[in-house]
mmCIF file of C-alpha atoms in Angstrom:
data_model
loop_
_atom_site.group_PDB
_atom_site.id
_atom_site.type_symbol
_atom_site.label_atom_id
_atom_site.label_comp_id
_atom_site.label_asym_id
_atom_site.label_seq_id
_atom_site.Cartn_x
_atom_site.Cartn_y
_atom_site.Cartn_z
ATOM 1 C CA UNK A 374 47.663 16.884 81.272
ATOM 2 C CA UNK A 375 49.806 17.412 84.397
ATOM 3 C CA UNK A 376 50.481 14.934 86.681
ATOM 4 C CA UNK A 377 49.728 12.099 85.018
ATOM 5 C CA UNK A 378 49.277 8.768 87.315
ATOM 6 C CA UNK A 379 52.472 6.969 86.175
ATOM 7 C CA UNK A 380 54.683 10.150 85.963
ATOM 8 C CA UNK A 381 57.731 9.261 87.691
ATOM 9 C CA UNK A 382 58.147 5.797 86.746
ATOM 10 C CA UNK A 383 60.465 4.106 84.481
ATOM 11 C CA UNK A 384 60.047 1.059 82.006
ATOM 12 C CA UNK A 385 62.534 -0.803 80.212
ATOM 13 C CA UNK A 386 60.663 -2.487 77.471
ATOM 14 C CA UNK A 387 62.446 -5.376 75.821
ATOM 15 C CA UNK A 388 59.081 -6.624 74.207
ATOM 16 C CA UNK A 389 58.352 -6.358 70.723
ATOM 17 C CA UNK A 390 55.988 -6.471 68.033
ATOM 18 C CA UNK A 391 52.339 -6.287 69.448
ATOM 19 C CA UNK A 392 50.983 -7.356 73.076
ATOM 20 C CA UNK A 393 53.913 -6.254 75.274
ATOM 21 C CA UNK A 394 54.376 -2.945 73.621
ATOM 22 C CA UNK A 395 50.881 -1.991 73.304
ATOM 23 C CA UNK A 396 51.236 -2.357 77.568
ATOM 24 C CA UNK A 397 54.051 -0.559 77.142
ATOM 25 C CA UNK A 398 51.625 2.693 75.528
ATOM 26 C CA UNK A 399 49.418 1.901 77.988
ATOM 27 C CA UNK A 400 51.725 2.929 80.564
ATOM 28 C CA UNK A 401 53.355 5.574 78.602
ATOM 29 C CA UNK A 402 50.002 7.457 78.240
ATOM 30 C CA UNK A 403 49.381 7.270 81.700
ATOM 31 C CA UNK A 404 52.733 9.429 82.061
ATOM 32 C CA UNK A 405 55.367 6.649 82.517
ATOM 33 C CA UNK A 406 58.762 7.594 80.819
ATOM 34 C CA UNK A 407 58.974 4.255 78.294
ATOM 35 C CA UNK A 408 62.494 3.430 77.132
ATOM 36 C CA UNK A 409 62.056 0.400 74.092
ATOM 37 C CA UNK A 410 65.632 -1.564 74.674
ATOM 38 C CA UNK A 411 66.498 -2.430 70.833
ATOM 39 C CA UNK A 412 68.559 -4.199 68.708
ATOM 40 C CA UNK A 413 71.278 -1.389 67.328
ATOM 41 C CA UNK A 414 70.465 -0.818 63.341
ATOM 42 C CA UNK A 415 66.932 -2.746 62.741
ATOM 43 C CA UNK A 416 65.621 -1.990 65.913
ATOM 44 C CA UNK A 417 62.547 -4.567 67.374
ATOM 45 C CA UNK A 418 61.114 -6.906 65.086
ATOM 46 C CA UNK A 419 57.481 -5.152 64.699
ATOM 47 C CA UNK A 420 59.037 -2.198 63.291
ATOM 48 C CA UNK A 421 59.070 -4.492 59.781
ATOM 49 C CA UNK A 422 55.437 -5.527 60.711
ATOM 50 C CA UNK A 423 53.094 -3.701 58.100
ATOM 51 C CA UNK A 424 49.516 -3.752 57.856
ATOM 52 C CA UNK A 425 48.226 -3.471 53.926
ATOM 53 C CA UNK A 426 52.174 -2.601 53.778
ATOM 54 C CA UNK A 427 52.267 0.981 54.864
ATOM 55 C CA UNK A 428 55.584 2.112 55.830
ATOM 56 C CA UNK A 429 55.929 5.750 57.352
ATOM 57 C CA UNK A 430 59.207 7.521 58.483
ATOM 58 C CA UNK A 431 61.321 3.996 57.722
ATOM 59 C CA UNK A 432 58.901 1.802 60.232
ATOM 60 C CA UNK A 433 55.658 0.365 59.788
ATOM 61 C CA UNK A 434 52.588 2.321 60.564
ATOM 62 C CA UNK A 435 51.460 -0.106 62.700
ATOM 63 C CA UNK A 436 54.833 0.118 64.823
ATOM 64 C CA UNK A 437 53.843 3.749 64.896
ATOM 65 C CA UNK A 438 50.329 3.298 66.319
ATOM 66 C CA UNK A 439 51.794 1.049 69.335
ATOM 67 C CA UNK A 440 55.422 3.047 70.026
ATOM 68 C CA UNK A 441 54.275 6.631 70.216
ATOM 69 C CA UNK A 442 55.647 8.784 73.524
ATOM 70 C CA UNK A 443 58.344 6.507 73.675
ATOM 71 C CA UNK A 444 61.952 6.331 73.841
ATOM 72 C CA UNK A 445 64.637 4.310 71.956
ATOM 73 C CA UNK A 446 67.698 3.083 73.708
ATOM 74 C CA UNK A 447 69.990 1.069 71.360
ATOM 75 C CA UNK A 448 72.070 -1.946 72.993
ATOM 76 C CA UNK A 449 73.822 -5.265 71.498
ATOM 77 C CA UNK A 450 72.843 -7.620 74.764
ATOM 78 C CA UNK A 451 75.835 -9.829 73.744
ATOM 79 C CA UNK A 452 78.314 -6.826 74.201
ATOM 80 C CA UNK A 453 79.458 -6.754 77.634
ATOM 81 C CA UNK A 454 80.017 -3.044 78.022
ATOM 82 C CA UNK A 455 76.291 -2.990 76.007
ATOM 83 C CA UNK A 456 75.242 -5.275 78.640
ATOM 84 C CA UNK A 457 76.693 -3.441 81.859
ATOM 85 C CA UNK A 458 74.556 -0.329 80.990
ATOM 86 C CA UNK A 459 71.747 -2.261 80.333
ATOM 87 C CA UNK A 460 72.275 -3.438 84.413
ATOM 88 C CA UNK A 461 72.891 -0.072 85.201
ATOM 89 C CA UNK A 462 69.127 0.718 83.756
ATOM 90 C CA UNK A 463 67.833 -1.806 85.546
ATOM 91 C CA UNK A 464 68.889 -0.461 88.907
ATOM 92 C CA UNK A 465 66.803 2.260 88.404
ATOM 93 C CA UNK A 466 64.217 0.884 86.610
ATOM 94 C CA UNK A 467 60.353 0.420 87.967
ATOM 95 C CA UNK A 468 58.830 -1.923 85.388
ATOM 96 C CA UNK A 469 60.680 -4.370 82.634
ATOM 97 C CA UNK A 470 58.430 -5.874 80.168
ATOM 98 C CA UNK A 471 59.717 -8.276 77.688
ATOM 99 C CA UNK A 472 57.558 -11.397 75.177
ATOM 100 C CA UNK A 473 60.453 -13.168 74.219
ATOM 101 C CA UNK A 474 60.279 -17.005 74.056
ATOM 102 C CA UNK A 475 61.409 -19.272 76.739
ATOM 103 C CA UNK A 476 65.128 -18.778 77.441
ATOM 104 C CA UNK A 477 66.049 -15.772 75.986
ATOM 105 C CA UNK A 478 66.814 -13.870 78.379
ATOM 106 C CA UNK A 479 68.325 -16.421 80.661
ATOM 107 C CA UNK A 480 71.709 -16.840 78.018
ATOM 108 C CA UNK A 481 71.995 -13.255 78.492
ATOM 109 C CA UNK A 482 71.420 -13.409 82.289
ATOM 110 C CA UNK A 483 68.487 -10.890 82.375
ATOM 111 C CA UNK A 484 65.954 -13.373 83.332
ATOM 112 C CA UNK A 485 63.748 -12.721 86.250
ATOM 113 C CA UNK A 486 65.900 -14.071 88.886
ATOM 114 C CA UNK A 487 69.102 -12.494 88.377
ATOM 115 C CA UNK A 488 67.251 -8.775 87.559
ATOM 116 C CA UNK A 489 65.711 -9.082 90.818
ATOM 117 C CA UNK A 490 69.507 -9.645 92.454
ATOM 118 C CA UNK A 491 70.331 -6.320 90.691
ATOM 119 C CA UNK A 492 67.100 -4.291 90.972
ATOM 120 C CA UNK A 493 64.810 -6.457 94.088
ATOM 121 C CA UNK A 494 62.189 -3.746 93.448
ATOM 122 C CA UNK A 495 61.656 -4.064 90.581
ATOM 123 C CA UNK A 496 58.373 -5.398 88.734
ATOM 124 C CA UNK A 497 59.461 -8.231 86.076
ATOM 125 C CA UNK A 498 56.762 -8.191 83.308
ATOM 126 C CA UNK A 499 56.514 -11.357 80.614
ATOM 127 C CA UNK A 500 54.204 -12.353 77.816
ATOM 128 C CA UNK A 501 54.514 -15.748 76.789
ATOM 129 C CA UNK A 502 52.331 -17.707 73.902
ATOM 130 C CA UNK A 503 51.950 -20.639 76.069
ATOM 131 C CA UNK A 504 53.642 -20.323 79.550
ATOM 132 C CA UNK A 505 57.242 -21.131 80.254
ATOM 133 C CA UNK A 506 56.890 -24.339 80.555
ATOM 134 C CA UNK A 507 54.807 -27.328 79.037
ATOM 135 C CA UNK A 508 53.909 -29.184 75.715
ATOM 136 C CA UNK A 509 53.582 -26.243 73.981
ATOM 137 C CA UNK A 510 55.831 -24.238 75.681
ATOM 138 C CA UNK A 511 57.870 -23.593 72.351
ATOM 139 C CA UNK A 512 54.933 -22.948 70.002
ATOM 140 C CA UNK A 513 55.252 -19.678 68.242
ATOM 141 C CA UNK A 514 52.954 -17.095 70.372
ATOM 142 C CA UNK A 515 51.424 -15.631 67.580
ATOM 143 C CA UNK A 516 47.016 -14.179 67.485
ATOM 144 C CA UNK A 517 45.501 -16.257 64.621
ATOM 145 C CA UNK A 518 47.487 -19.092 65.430
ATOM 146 C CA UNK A 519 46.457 -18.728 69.309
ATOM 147 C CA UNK A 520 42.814 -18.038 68.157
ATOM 148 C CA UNK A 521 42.382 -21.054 66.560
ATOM 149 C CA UNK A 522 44.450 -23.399 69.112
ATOM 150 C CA UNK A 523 42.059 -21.738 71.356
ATOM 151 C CA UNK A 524 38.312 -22.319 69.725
ATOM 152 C CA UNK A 525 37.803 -18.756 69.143
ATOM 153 C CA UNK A 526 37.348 -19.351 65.408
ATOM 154 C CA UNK A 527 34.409 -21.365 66.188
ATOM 155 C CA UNK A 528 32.341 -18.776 67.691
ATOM 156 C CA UNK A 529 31.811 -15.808 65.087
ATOM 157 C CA UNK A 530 29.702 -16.436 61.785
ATOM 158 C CA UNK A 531 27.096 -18.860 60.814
ATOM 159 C CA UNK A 532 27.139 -22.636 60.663
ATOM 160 C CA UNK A 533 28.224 -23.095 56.780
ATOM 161 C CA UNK A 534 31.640 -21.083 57.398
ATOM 162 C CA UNK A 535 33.776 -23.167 58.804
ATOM 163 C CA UNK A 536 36.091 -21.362 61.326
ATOM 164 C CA UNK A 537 35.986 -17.937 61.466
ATOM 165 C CA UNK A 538 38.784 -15.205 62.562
ATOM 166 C CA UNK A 539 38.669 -11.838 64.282
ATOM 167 C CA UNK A 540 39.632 -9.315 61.371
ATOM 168 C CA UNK A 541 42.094 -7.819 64.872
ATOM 169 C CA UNK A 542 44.728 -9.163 66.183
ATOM 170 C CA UNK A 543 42.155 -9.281 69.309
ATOM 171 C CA UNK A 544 44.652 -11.829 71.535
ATOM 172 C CA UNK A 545 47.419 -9.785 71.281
ATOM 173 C CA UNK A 546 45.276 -6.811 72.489
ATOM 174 C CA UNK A 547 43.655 -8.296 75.249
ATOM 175 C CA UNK A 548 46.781 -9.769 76.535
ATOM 176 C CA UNK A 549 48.019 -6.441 76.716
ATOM 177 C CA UNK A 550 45.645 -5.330 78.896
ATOM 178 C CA UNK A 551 46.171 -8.235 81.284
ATOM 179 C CA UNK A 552 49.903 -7.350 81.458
ATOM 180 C CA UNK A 553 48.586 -3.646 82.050
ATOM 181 C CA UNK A 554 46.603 -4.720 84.634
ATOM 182 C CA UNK A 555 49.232 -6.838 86.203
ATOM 183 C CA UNK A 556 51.902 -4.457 86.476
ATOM 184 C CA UNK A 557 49.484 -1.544 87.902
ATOM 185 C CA UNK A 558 48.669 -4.367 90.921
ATOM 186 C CA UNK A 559 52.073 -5.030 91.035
ATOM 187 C CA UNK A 560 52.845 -1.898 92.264
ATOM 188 C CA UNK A 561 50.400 -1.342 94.062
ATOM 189 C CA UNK A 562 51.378 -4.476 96.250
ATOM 190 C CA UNK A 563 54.977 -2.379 95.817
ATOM 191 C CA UNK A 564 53.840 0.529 97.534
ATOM 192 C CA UNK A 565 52.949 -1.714 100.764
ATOM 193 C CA UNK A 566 55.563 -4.301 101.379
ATOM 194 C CA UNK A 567 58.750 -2.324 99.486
ATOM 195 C CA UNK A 568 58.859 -5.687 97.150
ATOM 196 C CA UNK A 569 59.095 -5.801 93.897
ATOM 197 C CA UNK A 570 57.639 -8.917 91.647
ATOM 198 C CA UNK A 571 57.233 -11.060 88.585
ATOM 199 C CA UNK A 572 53.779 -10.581 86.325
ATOM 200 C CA UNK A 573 53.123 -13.531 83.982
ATOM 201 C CA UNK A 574 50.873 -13.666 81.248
ATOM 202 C CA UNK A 575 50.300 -15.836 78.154
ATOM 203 C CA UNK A 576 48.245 -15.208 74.761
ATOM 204 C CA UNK A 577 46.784 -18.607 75.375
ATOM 205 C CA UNK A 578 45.236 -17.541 78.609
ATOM 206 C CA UNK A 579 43.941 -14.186 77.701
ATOM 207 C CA UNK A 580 42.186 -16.376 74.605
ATOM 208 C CA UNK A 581 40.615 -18.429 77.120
ATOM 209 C CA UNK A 582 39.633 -15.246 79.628
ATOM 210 C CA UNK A 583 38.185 -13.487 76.579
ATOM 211 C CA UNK A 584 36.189 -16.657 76.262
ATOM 212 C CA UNK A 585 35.007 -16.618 80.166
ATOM 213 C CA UNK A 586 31.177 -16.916 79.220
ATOM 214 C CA UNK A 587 30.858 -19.460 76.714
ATOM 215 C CA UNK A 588 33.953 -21.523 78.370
ATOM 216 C CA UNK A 589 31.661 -22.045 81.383
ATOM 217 C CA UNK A 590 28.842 -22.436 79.200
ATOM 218 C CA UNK A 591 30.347 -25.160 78.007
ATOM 219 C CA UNK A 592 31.499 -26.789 80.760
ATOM 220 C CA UNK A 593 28.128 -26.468 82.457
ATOM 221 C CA UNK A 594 26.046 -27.716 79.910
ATOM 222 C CA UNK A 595 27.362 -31.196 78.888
ATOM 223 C CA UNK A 596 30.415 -29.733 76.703
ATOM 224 C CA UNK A 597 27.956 -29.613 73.842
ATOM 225 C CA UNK A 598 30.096 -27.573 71.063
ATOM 226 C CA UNK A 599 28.883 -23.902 70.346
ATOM 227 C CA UNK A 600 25.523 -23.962 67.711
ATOM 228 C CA UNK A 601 25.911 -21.556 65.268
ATOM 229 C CA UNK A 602 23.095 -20.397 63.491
ATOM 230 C CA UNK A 603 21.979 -21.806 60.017
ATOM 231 C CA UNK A 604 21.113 -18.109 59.188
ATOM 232 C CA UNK A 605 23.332 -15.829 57.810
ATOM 233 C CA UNK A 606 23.984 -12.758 60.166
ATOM 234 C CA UNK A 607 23.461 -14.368 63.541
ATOM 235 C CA UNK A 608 25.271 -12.520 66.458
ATOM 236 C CA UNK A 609 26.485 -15.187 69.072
ATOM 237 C CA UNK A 610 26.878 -19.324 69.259
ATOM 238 C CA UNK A 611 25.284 -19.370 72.537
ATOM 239 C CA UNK A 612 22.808 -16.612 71.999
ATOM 240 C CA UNK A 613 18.719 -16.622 71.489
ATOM 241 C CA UNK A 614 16.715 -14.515 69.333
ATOM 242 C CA UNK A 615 16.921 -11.682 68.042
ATOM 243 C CA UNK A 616 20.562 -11.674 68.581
ATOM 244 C CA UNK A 617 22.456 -10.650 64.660
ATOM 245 C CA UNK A 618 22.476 -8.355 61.877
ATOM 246 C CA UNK A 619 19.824 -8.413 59.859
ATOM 247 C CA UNK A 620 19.777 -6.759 55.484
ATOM 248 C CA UNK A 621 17.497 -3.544 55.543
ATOM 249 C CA UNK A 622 16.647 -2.097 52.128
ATOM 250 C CA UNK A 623 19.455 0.080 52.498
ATOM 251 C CA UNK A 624 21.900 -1.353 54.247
ATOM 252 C CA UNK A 625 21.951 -3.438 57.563
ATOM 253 C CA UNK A 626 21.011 -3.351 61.046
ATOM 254 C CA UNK A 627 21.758 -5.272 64.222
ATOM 255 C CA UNK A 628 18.814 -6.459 67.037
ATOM 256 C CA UNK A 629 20.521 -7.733 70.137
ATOM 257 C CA UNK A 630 18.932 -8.678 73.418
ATOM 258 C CA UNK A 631 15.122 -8.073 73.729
ATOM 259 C CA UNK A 632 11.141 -9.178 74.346
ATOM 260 C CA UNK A 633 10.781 -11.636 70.586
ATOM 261 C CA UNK A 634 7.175 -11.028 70.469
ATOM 262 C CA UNK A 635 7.456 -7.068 71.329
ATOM 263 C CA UNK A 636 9.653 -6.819 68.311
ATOM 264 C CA UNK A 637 7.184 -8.878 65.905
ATOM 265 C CA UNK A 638 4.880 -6.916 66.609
ATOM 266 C CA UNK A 639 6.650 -3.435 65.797
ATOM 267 C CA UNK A 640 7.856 -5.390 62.486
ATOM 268 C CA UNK A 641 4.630 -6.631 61.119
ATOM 269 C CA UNK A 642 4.853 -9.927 62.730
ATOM 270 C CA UNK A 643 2.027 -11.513 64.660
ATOM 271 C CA UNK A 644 3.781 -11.100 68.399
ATOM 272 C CA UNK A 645 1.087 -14.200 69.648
ATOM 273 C CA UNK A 646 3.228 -16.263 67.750
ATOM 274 C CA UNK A 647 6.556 -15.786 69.959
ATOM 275 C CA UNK A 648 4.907 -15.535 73.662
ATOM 276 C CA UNK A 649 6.711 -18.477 74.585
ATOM 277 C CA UNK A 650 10.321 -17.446 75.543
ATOM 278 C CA UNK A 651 11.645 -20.962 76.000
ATOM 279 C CA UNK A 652 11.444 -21.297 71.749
ATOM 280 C CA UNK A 653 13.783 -18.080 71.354
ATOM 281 C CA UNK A 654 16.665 -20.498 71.354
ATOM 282 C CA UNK A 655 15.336 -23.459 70.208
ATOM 283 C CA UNK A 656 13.314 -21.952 67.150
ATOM 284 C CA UNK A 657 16.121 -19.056 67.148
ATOM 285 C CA UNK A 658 17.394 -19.983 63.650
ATOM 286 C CA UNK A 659 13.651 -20.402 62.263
ATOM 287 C CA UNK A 660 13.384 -16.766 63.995
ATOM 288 C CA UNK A 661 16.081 -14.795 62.536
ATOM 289 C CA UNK A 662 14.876 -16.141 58.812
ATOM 290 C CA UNK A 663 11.430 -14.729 59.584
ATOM 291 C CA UNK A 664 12.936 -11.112 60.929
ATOM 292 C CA UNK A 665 15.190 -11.410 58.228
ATOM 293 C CA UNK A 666 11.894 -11.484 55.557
ATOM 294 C CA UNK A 667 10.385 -8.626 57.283
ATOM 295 C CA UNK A 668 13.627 -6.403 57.701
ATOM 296 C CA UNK A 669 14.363 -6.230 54.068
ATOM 297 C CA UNK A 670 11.819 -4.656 53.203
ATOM 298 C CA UNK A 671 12.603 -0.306 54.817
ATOM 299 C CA UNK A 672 15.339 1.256 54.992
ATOM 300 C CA UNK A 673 17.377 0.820 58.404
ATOM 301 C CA UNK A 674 16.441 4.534 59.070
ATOM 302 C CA UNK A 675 12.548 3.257 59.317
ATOM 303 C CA UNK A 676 13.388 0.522 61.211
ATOM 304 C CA UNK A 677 15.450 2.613 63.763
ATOM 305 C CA UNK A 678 12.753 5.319 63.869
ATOM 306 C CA UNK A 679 10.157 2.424 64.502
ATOM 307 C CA UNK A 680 12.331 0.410 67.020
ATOM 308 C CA UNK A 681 14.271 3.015 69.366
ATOM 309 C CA UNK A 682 10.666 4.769 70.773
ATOM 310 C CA UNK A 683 9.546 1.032 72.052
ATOM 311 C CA UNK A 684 13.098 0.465 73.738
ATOM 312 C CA UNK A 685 14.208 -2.138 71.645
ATOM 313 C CA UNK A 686 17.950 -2.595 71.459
ATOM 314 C CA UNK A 687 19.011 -2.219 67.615
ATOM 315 C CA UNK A 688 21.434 0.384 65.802
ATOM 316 C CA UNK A 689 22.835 0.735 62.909
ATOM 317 C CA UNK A 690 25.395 -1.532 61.289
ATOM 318 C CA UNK A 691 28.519 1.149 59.897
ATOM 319 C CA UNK A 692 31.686 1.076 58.097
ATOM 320 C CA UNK A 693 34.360 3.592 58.564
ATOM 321 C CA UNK A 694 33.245 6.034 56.174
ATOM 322 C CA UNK A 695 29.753 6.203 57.534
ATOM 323 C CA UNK A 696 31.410 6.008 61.578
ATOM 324 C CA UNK A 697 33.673 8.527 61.055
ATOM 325 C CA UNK A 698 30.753 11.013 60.305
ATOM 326 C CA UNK A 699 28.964 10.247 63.177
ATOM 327 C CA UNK A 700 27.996 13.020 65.833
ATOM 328 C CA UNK A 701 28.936 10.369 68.811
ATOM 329 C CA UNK A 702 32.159 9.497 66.897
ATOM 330 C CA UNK A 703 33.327 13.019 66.666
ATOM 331 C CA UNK A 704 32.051 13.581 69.763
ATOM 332 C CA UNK A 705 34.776 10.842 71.347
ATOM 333 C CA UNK A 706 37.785 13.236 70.298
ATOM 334 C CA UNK A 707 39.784 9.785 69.663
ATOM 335 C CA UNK A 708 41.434 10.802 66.918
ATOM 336 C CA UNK A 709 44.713 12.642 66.979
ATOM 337 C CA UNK A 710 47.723 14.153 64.879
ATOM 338 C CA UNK A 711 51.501 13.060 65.512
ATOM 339 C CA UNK A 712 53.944 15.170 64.092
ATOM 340 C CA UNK A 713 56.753 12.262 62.854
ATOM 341 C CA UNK A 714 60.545 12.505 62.680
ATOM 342 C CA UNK A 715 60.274 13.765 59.213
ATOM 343 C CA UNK A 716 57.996 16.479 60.021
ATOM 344 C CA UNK A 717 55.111 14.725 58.341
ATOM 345 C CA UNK A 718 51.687 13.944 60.684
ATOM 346 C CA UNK A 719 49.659 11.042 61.242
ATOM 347 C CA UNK A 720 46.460 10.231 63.062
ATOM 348 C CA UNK A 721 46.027 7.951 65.272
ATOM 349 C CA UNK A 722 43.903 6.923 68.476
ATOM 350 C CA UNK A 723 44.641 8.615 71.383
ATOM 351 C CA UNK A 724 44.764 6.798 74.748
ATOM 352 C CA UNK A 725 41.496 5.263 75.907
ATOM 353 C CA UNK A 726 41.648 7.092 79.354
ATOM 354 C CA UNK A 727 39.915 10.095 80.855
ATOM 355 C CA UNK A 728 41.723 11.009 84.061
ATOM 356 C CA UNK A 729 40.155 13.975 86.246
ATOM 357 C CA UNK A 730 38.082 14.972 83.466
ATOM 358 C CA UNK A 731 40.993 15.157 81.154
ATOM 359 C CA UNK A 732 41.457 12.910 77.901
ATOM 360 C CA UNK A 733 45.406 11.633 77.976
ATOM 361 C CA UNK A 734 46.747 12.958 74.683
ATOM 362 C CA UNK A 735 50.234 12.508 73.593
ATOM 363 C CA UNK A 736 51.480 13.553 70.457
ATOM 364 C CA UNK A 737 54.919 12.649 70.379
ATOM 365 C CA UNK A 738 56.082 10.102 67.881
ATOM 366 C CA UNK A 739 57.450 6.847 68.302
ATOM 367 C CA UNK A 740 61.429 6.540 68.228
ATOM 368 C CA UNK A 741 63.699 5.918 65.651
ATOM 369 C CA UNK A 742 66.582 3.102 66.447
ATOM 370 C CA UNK A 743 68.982 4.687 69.246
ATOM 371 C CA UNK A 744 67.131 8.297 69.086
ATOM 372 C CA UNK A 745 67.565 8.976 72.768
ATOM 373 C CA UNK A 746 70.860 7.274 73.425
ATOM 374 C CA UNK A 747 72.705 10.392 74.404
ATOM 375 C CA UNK A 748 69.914 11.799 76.819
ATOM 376 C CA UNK A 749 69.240 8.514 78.637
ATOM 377 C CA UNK A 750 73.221 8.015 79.326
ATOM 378 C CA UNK A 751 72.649 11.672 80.325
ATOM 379 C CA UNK A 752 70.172 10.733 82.774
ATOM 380 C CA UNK A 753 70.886 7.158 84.021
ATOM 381 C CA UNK A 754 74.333 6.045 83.031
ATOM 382 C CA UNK A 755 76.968 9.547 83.682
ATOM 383 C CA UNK A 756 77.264 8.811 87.571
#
């Protein structure tokens, strides 16, 4: 695509390993040019980061998912000529993004206030774990460990579990989009007053924002803690019936919101026997068991055929290999090849964005350590 949004713009990204640079592809799909500042030699930290251990073209794959149609600019911060050019980036930067902890960037004097002396247009861009400042202020910033600081363990599963994770590092990825978010209104606010300005976010607070609902839930409703279900498959803590996934003879299926009673009735069930809407919460385990007798006994095929004519809300429950052949899967076009350094390919997501009618694709690989040195001196540092 032409023109994208962002064309025109520069980023310095200092951030590593997950929520700062997956703002950073955010911005780079939407046509930003995206320089990743890095340590000379090993580069940023997440490029050592492997999920189930894959390792493609020297980095992990998952460094490959998040650093795609960027570029790699290598600099020792404690080198003063290193440093200089760094400055010199700056003063022609748009956006810097960087998640380091607390202080880090002061001993090398690229903290918010003295980049704004060299660059006062400039939007200053941090994830933190916990904030700069405060008891925990110093905690590692890190998704499981935020996730169960934060109470999010205690909302998925059933009530013999104990605390359960996301299998995602979902924190991380919804921080991201915060920072996205925050930068894009930065600028915005840029284009009126000529100002640039400092975005801060924290994992801790996009932990709690994911939790927006059930956080005011809870403060609403005598800060009762969140009742899981005693049955195994139930959807939400805070949820009535039908909410979950229920066993088919085949497989699985999930109900979510709808009329109790209408869906007795389609499932055998005598619907006179769940008129009264107040009992979908209170009786809700005693309700999913009784569904959950019923729904074991067709295939989830049956079910659907059954279910979808009367409205009811209720799909399948799939795993990748079963997704991945679906019509409205293939029908997303989100998969797509990226020819690596080494000439080998790899698929991957594209970006989530449709702009104009256009999907953003953007094939080019993520960098390898100091790849685009020479054409960013080129561009930035020669005059």
């Amino acid at each position: 695509m032409d023109n994208k949004p962002l064309e025109g713009l520069l980023v310095l990204e200092f951030s590593q390993f997950m929520a700062g640079p997956t703002a950073g592809l955010r911005l780079a799909d939407l046509g930003a040019r995206v320089i990743k500042i890095e340590r000379p030699g090993a580069g940023e930290g997440g490029r050592q980061i492997a999920i189930k251990n894959i390792f493609v073209d020297e980095s992990s794959l998952v460094f490959h998912t998040i650093n795609r149609n960027k570029e790699s600019y290598a600099a020792n911060l404690k080198d003063e000529n290193n440093l200089e050019d760094i400055k010199k980036l700056i003063r022609q930067a748009d956006v810097l993004t960087h998640n380091f902890r607390p202080g880090v960037m002061e001993k090398v004097g690229l903290d918010y206030e003295n980049v704004r002396k060299i660059n006062p247009k400039i939007i200053y861009a941090t994830v933190t774990g916990y904030g700069n400042e405060g008891p925990w202020a110093t905690k590692p910033g890190q998704d499981l460990l935020v996730q169960s600081l934060s109470g999010l363990s205690w909302l998925s599963g059933c009530e013999q579990d104990g605390p359960v994770p996301f299998g995602l590092a979902v924190v991380d990825m919804y921080c991201a989009t915060h920072l996205t978010q925050g930068i894009l209104a930065a600028l915005l606010k840029r284009a009126r007053t000529q100002k640039g300005g400092l975005v801060e976010v924290s994992l801790l607070e996009s932990a709690l924002d994911m939790q927006f609902e059930v956080l005011t839930t809870h403060a609403n409703d005598g800060r009762k803690l969140p009742q899981r279900s005693t049955a195994r498959g139930a959807g939400h803590a805070y949820l009535s019936a039908p909410y979950g996934l229920y066993k088919t003879r085949d497989g699985y299926m999930a109900l979510a919101m709808g009329n109790v009673a209408d869906i007795a009735e389609t499932i055998g069930l005598s619907g006179q026997s769940y008129q009264d809407a107040s009992a979908w919460f209170s009786r809700r385990d005693k309700i999913l068991e009784e569904f959950a007798s019923m729904l074991c006994e067709k295939t989830t095929a049956e079910w659907l055929a059954l279910l979808e004519p009367k409205g009811i809300w209720c799909g399948p429950v799939n795993d990748y290999h079963r997704f991945f052949q679906e019509d409205g899967f293939i029908g997303t076009g989100m998969l797509q090849q990226v020819v690596l350094q080494d000439g080998t390919s790899l698929t991957t997501t594209r970006s989530v964005y449709q702009i104009d009618g256009e999907h953003l694709y953007a094939d080019r690989p993520a960098p390898k350590v100091g790849q685009h040195n020479t054409s960013i001196v080129h561009d930035y540092l020669e005059n």
